[in-house]
C-alpha positions as a Python dict, from the first residue, in 0.01 Angstrom:
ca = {
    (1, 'X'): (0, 0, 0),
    (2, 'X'): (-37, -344, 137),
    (3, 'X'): (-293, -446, -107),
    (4, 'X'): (-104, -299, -423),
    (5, 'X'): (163, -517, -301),
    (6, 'X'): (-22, -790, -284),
    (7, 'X'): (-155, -759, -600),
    (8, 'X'): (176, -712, -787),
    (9, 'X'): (250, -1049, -637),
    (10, 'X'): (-80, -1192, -858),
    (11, 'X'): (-241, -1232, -525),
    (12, 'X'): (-625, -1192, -550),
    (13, 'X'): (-721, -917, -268),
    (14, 'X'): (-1061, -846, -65),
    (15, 'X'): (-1057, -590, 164),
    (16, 'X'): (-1275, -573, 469),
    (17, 'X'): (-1291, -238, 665),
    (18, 'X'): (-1617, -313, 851),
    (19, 'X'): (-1612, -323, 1218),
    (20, 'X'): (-1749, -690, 1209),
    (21, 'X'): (-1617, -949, 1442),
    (22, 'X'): (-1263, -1095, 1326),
    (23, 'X'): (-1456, -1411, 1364),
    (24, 'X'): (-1685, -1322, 1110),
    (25, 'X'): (-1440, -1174, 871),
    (26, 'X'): (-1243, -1506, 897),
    (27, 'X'): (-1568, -1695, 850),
    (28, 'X'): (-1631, -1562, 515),
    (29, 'X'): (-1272, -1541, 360),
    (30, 'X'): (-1296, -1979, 454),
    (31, 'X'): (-1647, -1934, 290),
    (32, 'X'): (-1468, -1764, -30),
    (33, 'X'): (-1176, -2070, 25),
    (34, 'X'): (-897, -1762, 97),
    (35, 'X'): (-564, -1924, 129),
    (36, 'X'): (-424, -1612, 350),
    (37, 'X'): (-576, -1369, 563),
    (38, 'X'): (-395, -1093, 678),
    (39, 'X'): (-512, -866, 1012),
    (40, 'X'): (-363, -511, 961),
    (41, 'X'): (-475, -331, 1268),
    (42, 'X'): (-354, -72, 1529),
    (43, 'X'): (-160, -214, 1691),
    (44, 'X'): (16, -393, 1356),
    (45, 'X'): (99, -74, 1178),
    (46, 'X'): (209, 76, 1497),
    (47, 'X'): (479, -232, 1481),
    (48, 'X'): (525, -220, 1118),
    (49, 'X'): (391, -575, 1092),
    (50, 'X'): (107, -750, 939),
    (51, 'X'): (-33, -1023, 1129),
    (52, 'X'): (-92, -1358, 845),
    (53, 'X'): (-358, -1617, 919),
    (54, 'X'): (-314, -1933, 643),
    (55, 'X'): (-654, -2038, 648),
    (56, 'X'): (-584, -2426, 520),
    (57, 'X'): (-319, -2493, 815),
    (58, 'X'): (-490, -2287, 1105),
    (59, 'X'): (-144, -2108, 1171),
    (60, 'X'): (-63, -1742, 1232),
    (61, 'X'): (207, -1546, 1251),
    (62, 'X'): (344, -1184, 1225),
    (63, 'X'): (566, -1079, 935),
    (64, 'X'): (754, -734, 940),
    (65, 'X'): (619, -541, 652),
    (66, 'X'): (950, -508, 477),
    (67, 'X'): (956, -875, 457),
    (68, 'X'): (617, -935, 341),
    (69, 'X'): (727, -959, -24),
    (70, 'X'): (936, -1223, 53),
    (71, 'X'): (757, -1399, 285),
    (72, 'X'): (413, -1436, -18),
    (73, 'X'): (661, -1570, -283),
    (74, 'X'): (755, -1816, -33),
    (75, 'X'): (444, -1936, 25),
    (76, 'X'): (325, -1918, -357),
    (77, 'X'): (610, -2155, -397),
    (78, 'X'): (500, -2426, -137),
    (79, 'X'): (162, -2379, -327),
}
């Protein structure tokens, strides 16, 4: 659901469902020079929130994810 969302946004998507390290995971979506990188977990769809990691600033923050849509076209536009 997340990633069709994504998508409709013209966001390219990887998913990774192994149970490697988060460090790793982040390691290789830098490697691939990923812009975002979003943790969907347990604990996040328990919330109803995705977790969003931009990879060029080093921030991260949790977005609700009724507001996701919004929150991607706002950072397309700062793009």
């Amino acid at each position: 659901e997340i990633a069709s969302l994504l998508r409709k946004q013209n966001f390219e998507v990887l998913i990774e469902t192994s149970e490697k390290e988060l460090s790793q995971a982040l390691s290789k979506a830098s490697k691939l020079e990923c812009d975002l990188f979003l943790i969907v977990g347990g604990r996040e769809l328990k919330e109803g929130k995705v977790a969003i990691r931009d990879l060029k600033t080093r921030t991260q923050q949790e977005v609700a994810i009724n507001n996701l849509e919004d929150f991607l076209l706002k950072f397309k536009r700062k793009d």
